Short mmCIF file of C-alpha atoms in Angstrom, two decimals:
data_model
loop_
_atom_site.label_atom_id
_atom_site.label_comp_id
_atom_site.label_asym_id
_atom_site.label_seq_id
_atom_site.Cartn_x
_atom_site.Cartn_y
_atom_site.Cartn_z
CA UNK A 1 -27.29 23.75 104.77
CA UNK A 2 -25.04 25.55 102.35
CA UNK A 3 -25.38 25.02 98.64
CA UNK A 4 -22.70 23.12 96.79
CA UNK A 5 -20.12 25.49 95.35
CA UNK A 6 -20.44 26.19 91.66
CA UNK A 7 -18.34 23.83 89.57
CA UNK A 8 -14.99 25.29 88.60
CA UNK A 9 -14.51 26.35 84.99
CA UNK A 10 -11.64 24.00 84.13
CA UNK A 11 -11.02 25.67 80.80
CA UNK A 12 -10.53 29.13 82.29
CA UNK A 13 -8.44 27.70 85.13
CA UNK A 14 -6.30 25.87 82.59
CA UNK A 15 -5.70 29.05 80.62
CA UNK A 16 -4.92 31.02 83.80
CA UNK A 17 -2.54 28.52 85.42
CA UNK A 18 -1.63 25.50 83.28
CA UNK A 19 1.16 26.34 80.86
CA UNK A 20 0.68 23.61 78.27
CA UNK A 21 3.62 22.11 76.44
CA UNK A 22 4.41 23.03 72.82
CA UNK A 23 1.27 25.15 72.86
CA UNK A 24 0.49 28.56 71.42
CA UNK A 25 -1.20 29.79 74.59
CA UNK A 26 -2.84 32.79 72.91
CA UNK A 27 -5.02 30.33 70.98
CA UNK A 28 -7.02 29.76 74.14
CA UNK A 29 -7.49 33.35 75.24
CA UNK A 30 -11.02 33.34 73.86
CA UNK A 31 -11.46 29.64 73.07
CA UNK A 32 -12.04 26.74 75.46
CA UNK A 33 -9.09 24.54 76.37
CA UNK A 34 -9.87 20.94 75.33
CA UNK A 35 -9.93 18.98 78.57
CA UNK A 36 -9.73 15.18 78.48
CA UNK A 37 -11.24 13.49 81.52
CA UNK A 38 -11.53 9.76 80.72
CA UNK A 39 -10.01 7.00 78.63
CA UNK A 40 -11.15 3.47 77.84
CA UNK A 41 -9.59 1.14 75.29
CA UNK A 42 -8.84 3.15 72.16
CA UNK A 43 -11.12 6.07 73.10
CA UNK A 44 -10.95 9.23 75.20
CA UNK A 45 -13.69 11.59 76.41
CA UNK A 46 -13.61 15.32 77.03
CA UNK A 47 -15.19 17.30 79.86
CA UNK A 48 -18.34 17.78 77.74
CA UNK A 49 -18.80 14.04 77.38
CA UNK A 50 -17.74 13.89 73.72
CA UNK A 51 -15.94 10.73 72.61
CA UNK A 52 -12.81 10.67 70.41
CA UNK A 53 -10.71 7.92 68.89
CA UNK A 54 -7.19 8.21 70.27
CA UNK A 55 -5.23 7.98 67.04
CA UNK A 56 -1.92 8.92 68.66
CA UNK A 57 -1.95 6.72 71.79
CA UNK A 58 -1.75 9.92 73.84
CA UNK A 59 1.68 10.81 72.51
CA UNK A 60 2.91 7.49 71.06
CA UNK A 61 2.55 6.14 74.59
CA UNK A 62 -0.62 4.22 75.55
CA UNK A 63 0.34 0.91 73.94
CA UNK A 64 -1.97 -1.32 76.00
CA UNK A 65 -4.91 1.08 75.75
CA UNK A 66 -6.67 3.30 78.25
CA UNK A 67 -8.38 2.12 81.43
CA UNK A 68 -6.23 -0.93 82.24
CA UNK A 69 -7.11 -1.50 85.86
CA UNK A 70 -4.26 -3.95 86.44
CA UNK A 71 -1.76 -1.18 85.77
CA UNK A 72 -3.46 1.16 88.24
CA UNK A 73 -3.53 -1.67 90.77
CA UNK A 74 0.17 -2.40 90.27
CA UNK A 75 0.92 1.27 91.00
CA UNK A 76 -1.24 1.31 94.12
CA UNK A 77 0.23 -1.92 95.45
CA UNK A 78 3.80 -0.70 95.03
CA UNK A 79 3.04 2.73 96.52
CA UNK A 80 1.73 1.06 99.65
CA UNK A 81 4.87 -1.07 99.98
CA UNK A 82 7.61 1.36 98.92
CA UNK A 83 6.47 4.59 97.29
CA UNK A 84 9.93 6.02 96.70
CA UNK A 85 13.60 5.32 97.03
CA UNK A 86 16.37 6.50 94.70
CA UNK A 87 18.73 4.22 92.83
CA UNK A 88 21.69 6.36 93.92
CA UNK A 89 24.05 3.72 95.36
CA UNK A 90 21.01 1.69 96.46
CA UNK A 91 18.68 -0.71 94.68
CA UNK A 92 15.07 -1.67 95.17
CA UNK A 93 13.48 -4.90 93.89
CA UNK A 94 11.31 -3.51 91.11
CA UNK A 95 14.14 -1.53 89.49
CA UNK A 96 16.35 -4.62 89.63
CA UNK A 97 13.65 -6.82 88.11
CA UNK A 98 12.83 -4.31 85.39
CA UNK A 99 16.49 -3.78 84.48
CA UNK A 100 16.96 -7.52 84.08
CA UNK A 101 13.84 -7.81 81.97
CA UNK A 102 14.85 -4.98 79.65
CA UNK A 103 18.33 -6.46 79.28
CA UNK A 104 16.78 -9.79 78.34
CA UNK A 105 14.60 -8.12 75.70
CA UNK A 106 17.41 -5.97 74.27
CA UNK A 107 19.51 -7.29 71.38
CA UNK A 108 23.09 -8.51 71.74
CA UNK A 109 25.13 -7.45 74.75
CA UNK A 110 22.93 -4.51 75.81
CA UNK A 111 22.80 -5.65 79.42
CA UNK A 112 23.16 -2.48 81.51
CA UNK A 113 20.13 -0.27 82.18
CA UNK A 114 20.36 3.34 83.37
CA UNK A 115 16.92 4.66 84.32
CA UNK A 116 15.58 8.18 83.84
CA UNK A 117 12.07 9.64 83.88
CA UNK A 118 11.59 10.27 80.16
CA UNK A 119 12.98 10.08 76.66
CA UNK A 120 14.86 13.39 76.55
CA UNK A 121 16.70 12.41 79.73
CA UNK A 122 17.54 9.02 78.21
CA UNK A 123 19.09 10.76 75.17
CA UNK A 124 20.96 13.15 77.44
CA UNK A 125 22.28 10.16 79.37
CA UNK A 126 23.49 8.42 76.20
CA UNK A 127 25.46 11.43 74.98
CA UNK A 128 27.08 12.07 78.35
CA UNK A 129 27.98 8.41 78.69
CA UNK A 130 29.48 8.33 75.19
CA UNK A 131 31.70 11.31 75.95
CA UNK A 132 32.93 9.90 79.23
CA UNK A 133 33.44 6.44 77.75
CA UNK A 134 35.90 7.79 75.21
CA UNK A 135 37.68 9.83 77.88
CA UNK A 136 38.09 6.69 79.98
CA UNK A 137 39.41 4.72 77.00
CA UNK A 138 42.04 7.24 75.96
CA UNK A 139 40.18 9.07 73.19
CA UNK A 140 39.15 12.35 74.85
CA UNK A 141 38.68 14.23 71.57
CA UNK A 142 35.69 12.08 70.60
CA UNK A 143 32.67 14.08 71.79
CA UNK A 144 30.66 15.14 68.73
CA UNK A 145 27.35 13.67 67.59
CA UNK A 146 25.93 13.14 64.12
CA UNK A 147 22.14 13.03 63.81
CA UNK A 148 19.70 13.50 60.96
CA UNK A 149 17.92 16.47 59.44
CA UNK A 150 14.45 17.19 60.85
CA UNK A 151 14.90 14.54 63.59
CA UNK A 152 13.55 15.24 67.08
CA UNK A 153 15.49 13.86 70.05
CA UNK A 154 14.16 15.80 73.04
CA UNK A 155 14.07 19.13 74.85
CA UNK A 156 16.98 19.11 77.37
CA UNK A 157 19.90 21.23 76.18
CA UNK A 158 21.96 18.29 74.94
CA UNK A 159 19.08 16.38 73.38
CA UNK A 160 17.82 19.58 71.77
CA UNK A 161 21.27 20.16 70.28
CA UNK A 162 21.09 16.72 68.68
CA UNK A 163 17.63 17.56 67.34
CA UNK A 164 17.54 18.55 63.66
CA UNK A 165 14.68 21.06 63.72
CA UNK A 166 16.08 24.61 63.55
CA UNK A 167 12.80 26.23 64.52
CA UNK A 168 12.68 24.33 67.82
CA UNK A 169 16.28 25.23 68.64
CA UNK A 170 16.49 28.90 67.71
CA UNK A 171 14.79 30.33 70.85
CA UNK A 172 17.31 28.56 73.11
CA UNK A 173 20.59 29.03 71.29
CA UNK A 174 23.46 28.87 71.87
CA UNK A 175 23.10 25.18 72.63
CA UNK A 176 25.66 22.45 73.35
CA UNK A 177 28.38 22.50 70.66
CA UNK A 178 29.49 19.50 68.67
CA UNK A 179 26.32 18.35 66.91
CA UNK A 180 26.13 17.93 63.13
CA UNK A 181 23.39 16.83 60.73
CA UNK A 182 23.15 14.40 57.83
CA UNK A 183 20.22 13.57 55.50
CA UNK A 184 17.27 11.57 56.79
CA UNK A 185 15.56 8.69 54.95
CA UNK A 186 12.58 10.49 53.40
CA UNK A 187 12.61 8.72 50.04
CA UNK A 188 9.53 10.70 48.94
CA UNK A 189 11.77 13.79 48.96
CA UNK A 190 14.89 12.06 47.60
CA UNK A 191 17.31 14.41 45.75
CA UNK A 192 16.72 14.69 42.01
CA UNK A 193 20.09 13.13 41.15
CA UNK A 194 18.96 9.87 42.79
CA UNK A 195 15.76 9.71 40.75
CA UNK A 196 15.35 7.84 37.50
CA UNK A 197 13.85 9.39 34.34
CA UNK A 198 10.37 8.50 35.56
CA UNK A 199 11.00 9.96 39.02
CA UNK A 200 11.36 6.59 40.75
CA UNK A 201 14.11 5.89 43.28
CA UNK A 202 15.90 2.60 43.94
CA UNK A 203 15.34 2.05 47.69
CA UNK A 204 18.60 0.16 48.23
CA UNK A 205 20.68 2.74 46.39
CA UNK A 206 18.93 5.51 48.29
CA UNK A 207 19.56 3.79 51.62
CA UNK A 208 23.24 3.38 50.83
CA UNK A 209 23.49 7.06 49.88
CA UNK A 210 21.77 8.14 53.14
CA UNK A 211 24.12 6.01 55.23
CA UNK A 212 27.16 7.13 53.26
CA UNK A 213 26.21 10.77 53.89
CA UNK A 214 26.53 10.05 57.62
CA UNK A 215 30.04 8.77 56.91
CA UNK A 216 30.74 11.98 54.98
CA UNK A 217 29.66 13.97 58.06
CA UNK A 218 31.93 11.87 60.28
CA UNK A 219 34.90 12.40 57.97
CA UNK A 220 34.20 16.11 57.55
CA UNK A 221 34.31 16.56 61.33
CA UNK A 222 37.20 14.14 61.74
CA UNK A 223 36.45 10.62 62.97
CA UNK A 224 38.77 11.24 65.92
CA UNK A 225 36.27 13.86 67.17
CA UNK A 226 32.98 12.00 66.66
CA UNK A 227 31.58 9.96 69.54
CA UNK A 228 28.19 8.80 68.33
CA UNK A 229 25.49 8.71 65.69
CA UNK A 230 21.92 9.10 67.01
CA UNK A 231 19.13 7.72 64.79
CA UNK A 232 15.55 6.55 65.26
CA UNK A 233 14.49 3.23 63.67
CA UNK A 234 11.59 5.11 62.05
CA UNK A 235 12.16 8.87 62.22
CA UNK A 236 9.24 10.64 63.87
CA UNK A 237 9.57 14.33 62.95
CA UNK A 238 8.89 14.99 59.29
CA UNK A 239 6.31 12.22 59.25
CA UNK A 240 7.43 8.65 59.94
CA UNK A 241 10.43 7.96 57.67
CA UNK A 242 11.19 4.19 57.60
CA UNK A 243 14.72 3.04 56.78
CA UNK A 244 15.43 1.86 53.22
CA UNK A 245 16.64 -1.74 52.80
CA UNK A 246 20.20 -2.22 54.02
CA UNK A 247 20.42 1.23 55.58
CA UNK A 248 21.11 0.19 59.15
CA UNK A 249 23.49 -2.59 58.15
CA UNK A 250 25.54 -0.07 56.17
CA UNK A 251 25.39 2.42 59.05
CA UNK A 252 26.64 -0.23 61.48
CA UNK A 253 29.63 -0.89 59.20
CA UNK A 254 30.40 2.84 59.03
CA UNK A 255 30.25 3.27 62.81
CA UNK A 256 32.49 0.26 63.36
CA UNK A 257 35.01 1.50 60.80
CA UNK A 258 35.38 4.87 62.54
CA UNK A 259 34.97 3.74 66.17
CA UNK A 260 31.72 5.68 66.50
CA UNK A 261 28.88 4.52 68.73
CA UNK A 262 25.50 3.79 67.17
CA UNK A 263 22.66 4.98 69.42
CA UNK A 264 19.18 3.80 68.53
CA UNK A 265 16.74 6.42 69.83
CA UNK A 266 13.63 4.32 70.42
CA UNK A 267 11.65 6.61 72.68
CA UNK A 268 8.74 6.15 70.24
CA UNK A 269 9.68 2.97 68.36
CA UNK A 270 10.29 0.61 71.30
CA UNK A 271 7.68 -1.52 73.08
CA UNK A 272 5.54 -2.69 70.23
CA UNK A 273 5.10 0.45 68.15
CA UNK A 274 6.73 -1.42 65.23
CA UNK A 275 5.63 -4.89 66.36
CA UNK A 276 8.84 -5.75 68.23
CA UNK A 277 10.16 -4.83 71.66
CA UNK A 278 12.82 -2.69 69.99
CA UNK A 279 12.99 -1.18 66.54
CA UNK A 280 16.51 -2.55 66.16
CA UNK A 281 14.93 -6.01 66.19
CA UNK A 282 12.52 -5.06 63.41
CA UNK A 283 15.28 -3.87 61.10
CA UNK A 284 18.03 -6.27 62.16
CA UNK A 285 20.83 -4.10 63.49
CA UNK A 286 22.88 -4.02 66.68
CA UNK A 287 23.13 -0.65 68.47
CA UNK A 288 25.64 0.24 71.15
CA UNK A 289 22.90 1.94 73.17
CA UNK A 290 19.11 2.14 73.03
CA UNK A 291 17.18 5.06 74.49
CA UNK A 292 13.55 4.33 75.37
CA UNK A 293 10.63 5.59 77.45
CA UNK A 294 6.97 6.21 76.51
CA UNK A 295 5.47 2.75 75.87
CA UNK A 296 7.41 1.02 78.64
CA UNK A 297 4.55 1.73 81.05
CA UNK A 298 1.87 2.51 78.43
CA UNK A 299 1.95 5.95 80.02
CA UNK A 300 0.49 4.88 83.35
CA UNK A 301 3.57 6.22 85.12
CA UNK A 302 6.61 8.09 83.77
CA UNK A 303 9.89 6.28 83.14
CA UNK A 304 12.76 6.23 80.67
CA UNK A 305 15.91 4.19 80.21
CA UNK A 306 19.22 4.05 78.38
CA UNK A 307 20.23 0.46 77.67
CA UNK A 308 24.00 0.14 77.31
CA UNK A 309 26.30 -2.53 75.94
CA UNK A 310 28.65 -4.42 78.25
CA UNK A 311 31.57 -3.05 76.22
CA UNK A 312 30.65 0.55 77.00
CA UNK A 313 29.92 -0.20 80.63
CA UNK A 314 33.19 -2.03 81.26
CA UNK A 315 35.45 0.94 82.10
CA UNK A 316 32.80 2.35 84.46
CA UNK A 317 32.89 -0.89 86.48
CA UNK A 318 36.62 -0.56 87.27
CA UNK A 319 38.44 1.19 90.09
CA UNK A 320 37.09 4.57 91.15
CA UNK A 321 35.52 5.41 87.78
CA UNK A 322 32.02 6.79 88.25
CA UNK A 323 29.31 8.02 85.90
CA UNK A 324 28.43 11.26 87.72
CA UNK A 325 24.91 11.47 86.38
CA UNK A 326 21.42 10.64 87.62
CA UNK A 327 17.83 11.67 88.23
CA UNK A 328 15.87 11.77 91.48
CA UNK A 329 12.98 9.81 90.04
CA UNK A 330 14.96 7.50 87.72
CA UNK A 331 13.89 3.89 88.26
CA UNK A 332 11.04 5.05 90.52
CA UNK A 333 9.53 2.06 92.42
CA UNK A 334 5.97 2.77 91.28
CA UNK A 335 6.96 3.35 87.67
CA UNK A 336 9.10 0.22 87.67
CA UNK A 337 6.21 -1.84 89.04
CA UNK A 338 3.86 -0.44 86.40
CA UNK A 339 6.37 -1.16 83.64
CA UNK A 340 6.64 -4.77 84.74
CA UNK A 341 2.86 -5.16 84.80
CA UNK A 342 2.63 -3.51 81.37
CA UNK A 343 5.22 -5.89 79.93
CA UNK A 344 3.21 -8.76 81.40
CA UNK A 345 0.26 -7.54 79.31
CA UNK A 346 2.49 -7.46 76.23
CA UNK A 347 3.39 -11.09 76.73
CA UNK A 348 -0.02 -12.34 77.86
CA UNK A 349 -1.96 -10.62 75.06
CA UNK A 350 0.69 -10.92 72.34
CA UNK A 351 0.63 -7.20 71.54
CA UNK A 352 3.78 -7.30 69.42
CA UNK A 353 2.39 -10.09 67.26
CA UNK A 354 -0.93 -8.27 66.99
CA UNK A 355 0.90 -5.33 65.40
CA UNK A 356 2.83 -7.59 63.04
CA UNK A 357 -0.38 -9.36 62.03
CA UNK A 358 -2.26 -6.10 61.37
CA UNK A 359 0.31 -3.57 60.15
CA UNK A 360 -0.31 -4.38 56.48
CA UNK A 361 -4.05 -3.90 56.97
CA UNK A 362 -3.48 -0.55 58.70
CA UNK A 363 -1.23 0.67 55.89
CA UNK A 364 -3.62 -0.67 53.26
CA UNK A 365 -6.52 1.20 54.85
CA UNK A 366 -4.56 4.45 54.96
CA UNK A 367 -3.40 3.93 51.37
CA UNK A 368 -7.02 4.34 50.26
CA UNK A 369 -6.56 8.04 51.01
CA UNK A 370 -4.10 8.36 48.12
CA UNK A 371 -7.05 9.06 45.84
CA UNK A 372 -7.44 12.46 47.52
CA UNK A 373 -5.63 15.33 45.76
CA UNK A 374 -4.16 16.58 49.05
CA UNK A 375 -2.44 13.28 49.94
CA UNK A 376 1.10 13.04 48.58
CA UNK A 377 2.57 10.13 50.52
CA UNK A 378 1.62 7.50 53.10
CA UNK A 379 4.57 5.95 54.94
CA UNK A 380 5.70 4.33 58.16
CA UNK A 381 5.86 0.92 59.82
CA UNK A 382 3.99 -1.11 62.40
CA UNK A 383 1.35 1.08 64.04
CA UNK A 384 3.24 4.27 63.20
CA UNK A 385 2.32 6.14 60.02
CA UNK A 386 2.57 9.58 58.50
CA UNK A 387 0.50 11.11 55.71
CA UNK A 388 2.25 13.93 53.87
CA UNK A 389 -0.02 16.64 52.48
CA UNK A 390 0.73 18.46 49.22
CA UNK A 391 -0.75 21.08 46.90
CA UNK A 392 0.24 19.18 43.76
CA UNK A 393 0.62 15.39 43.66
CA UNK A 394 2.60 15.46 40.39
CA UNK A 395 5.22 18.03 41.39
CA UNK A 396 5.00 17.24 45.14
CA UNK A 397 4.68 20.97 45.80
CA UNK A 398 4.14 21.58 49.51
CA UNK A 399 2.17 24.27 51.30
CA UNK A 400 3.66 27.71 51.77
CA UNK A 401 3.84 29.28 55.22
CA UNK A 402 0.50 31.03 54.86
CA UNK A 403 -1.23 27.82 53.79
CA UNK A 404 0.30 25.87 56.65
CA UNK A 405 -1.00 28.47 59.09
CA UNK A 406 -4.42 28.71 57.48
CA UNK A 407 -5.09 25.10 56.43
CA UNK A 408 -3.05 22.90 58.75
CA UNK A 409 -3.25 24.86 61.99
CA UNK A 410 -6.22 27.11 61.34
CA UNK A 411 -8.54 24.41 60.02
CA UNK A 412 -7.33 20.81 59.86
CA UNK A 413 -6.12 20.31 63.44
CA UNK A 414 -9.46 21.49 64.81
CA UNK A 415 -11.51 19.70 62.15
CA UNK A 416 -9.93 16.33 62.92
CA UNK A 417 -10.66 16.77 66.62
CA UNK A 418 -14.19 18.04 65.99
CA UNK A 419 -14.81 15.00 63.79
CA UNK A 420 -13.79 12.68 66.62
CA UNK A 421 -10.13 11.88 65.93
CA UNK A 422 -7.24 12.84 68.18
CA UNK A 423 -4.00 12.70 66.16
CA UNK A 424 -1.19 15.04 65.14
CA UNK A 425 -1.26 17.52 62.28
CA UNK A 426 2.12 19.21 62.12
CA UNK A 427 4.68 20.76 59.78
CA UNK A 428 7.99 19.71 61.28
CA UNK A 429 9.63 19.36 57.90
CA UNK A 430 6.58 19.15 55.63
CA UNK A 431 2.85 19.19 56.46
CA UNK A 432 1.92 15.77 57.79
CA UNK A 433 -0.71 13.93 59.78
CA UNK A 434 0.71 11.31 62.14
CA UNK A 435 -1.08 8.25 63.43
CA UNK A 436 -0.01 5.87 66.19
CA UNK A 437 -3.07 4.30 67.85
CA UNK A 438 -2.91 1.94 70.84
CA UNK A 439 -1.58 -1.50 69.98
CA UNK A 440 -4.94 -3.08 70.81
CA UNK A 441 -6.41 -1.41 67.69
CA UNK A 442 -7.96 -3.57 64.95
CA UNK A 443 -9.56 -3.14 61.54
CA UNK A 444 -12.52 -1.28 62.99
CA UNK A 445 -10.08 1.30 64.38
CA UNK A 446 -8.32 1.63 61.04
CA UNK A 447 -11.61 2.09 59.20
CA UNK A 448 -12.78 4.78 61.62
CA UNK A 449 -9.48 6.63 61.24
CA UNK A 450 -9.70 6.48 57.45
CA UNK A 451 -13.28 7.72 57.36
CA UNK A 452 -12.60 10.70 59.61
CA UNK A 453 -9.42 11.56 57.70
CA UNK A 454 -11.24 11.36 54.38
CA UNK A 455 -13.92 13.80 55.51
CA UNK A 456 -11.46 16.21 57.13
CA UNK A 457 -8.93 16.17 54.28
CA UNK A 458 -11.62 16.68 51.67
CA UNK A 459 -12.80 19.75 53.55
CA UNK A 460 -9.20 20.97 53.95
CA UNK A 461 -8.55 20.70 50.21
CA UNK A 462 -11.47 23.01 49.55
CA UNK A 463 -9.75 25.69 51.62
CA UNK A 464 -6.41 25.70 49.79
#
């Protein structure tokens, strides 16, 4: 009888063969690669058996929580019946059912659903469709896109061009031409000329200024050349910027005035993250397209979608006009079945209402951290919050590059994880910690997050 082979060193194998995304691979040359092997509810476990609170829902994804057997069973059942068939000139029942369900959830006349396998592909789809729509309707010079500073919209070449993070774009330039940036809605960093003598800012006036700056960008480029404005309901990169009052209503007026499409990029904000199926519902505006992905299946299988208004779809449904675009795995039968089962959980367990009922408590718990000298701002909406870190609360002075490297990356990211919290510590814009736990989270989750953050941030302050 031969002895069982020695267990494989997953960490070394990961370093040797698994090229991890957005990862400084040299960090793991002499350090173990964290390897997550199990999830249950709001918790995950690593290969050493250590338990962590999942404060980021994987990557703003696991809305219904880890370990939902009904979602695994839905995948297995569909795979046994029809594991794969493309939606290239053919349909299959689950894609049809899911498209109808998304159309019913979406606001207004957003009734056409184009499936992809993720959020970046959904954004890519929206831009390509916008360009072709204007060609089909006799306005071929409208192809440019306005998006916001520091915003992240994905990694494909088009989506990356729309992204407003220069550091993410520089290694891959030149990118797709025709993208231009306007200010985001970070009221904590509002320009000095919008601040009163005491440093306060009128939220409505600030929101109008932010929206009007998008109009300035449209006019500077020439409205006859601009196809679309891409915005998130709550901007992710930079640390969860919510819209000021009236912002989206003003932006809708501007887009209508200049015949520019308003695309609501809801890859993160859709499916309960803000307590509604779509962020547009939370803030009361009507987009021309919605891009979504992540929470549609709670991450149990990959899928994305671009939801399109009847008005935009109309010319594509005439004659020999064709949208020459698609993805092999778009609308995948297994993913579609999982999405439907996940949305059943949303309705059965009232996950959206749970977020609405608890968002004030979550924010209130995080607000307790404002007594720490390193915490400058706490902001966000729903179950989606950012904590901006500063060196000086009075002047709002941020970290310099050396301090970001030493404190944020060199200490805080690891300290949070070592203390049992998986979340994001990043400096896309300014140093922030981002939190987006599963939607099943309650006050006990919020308290645990606050306690771990308090310990970790106190230790980080001592290292500045």
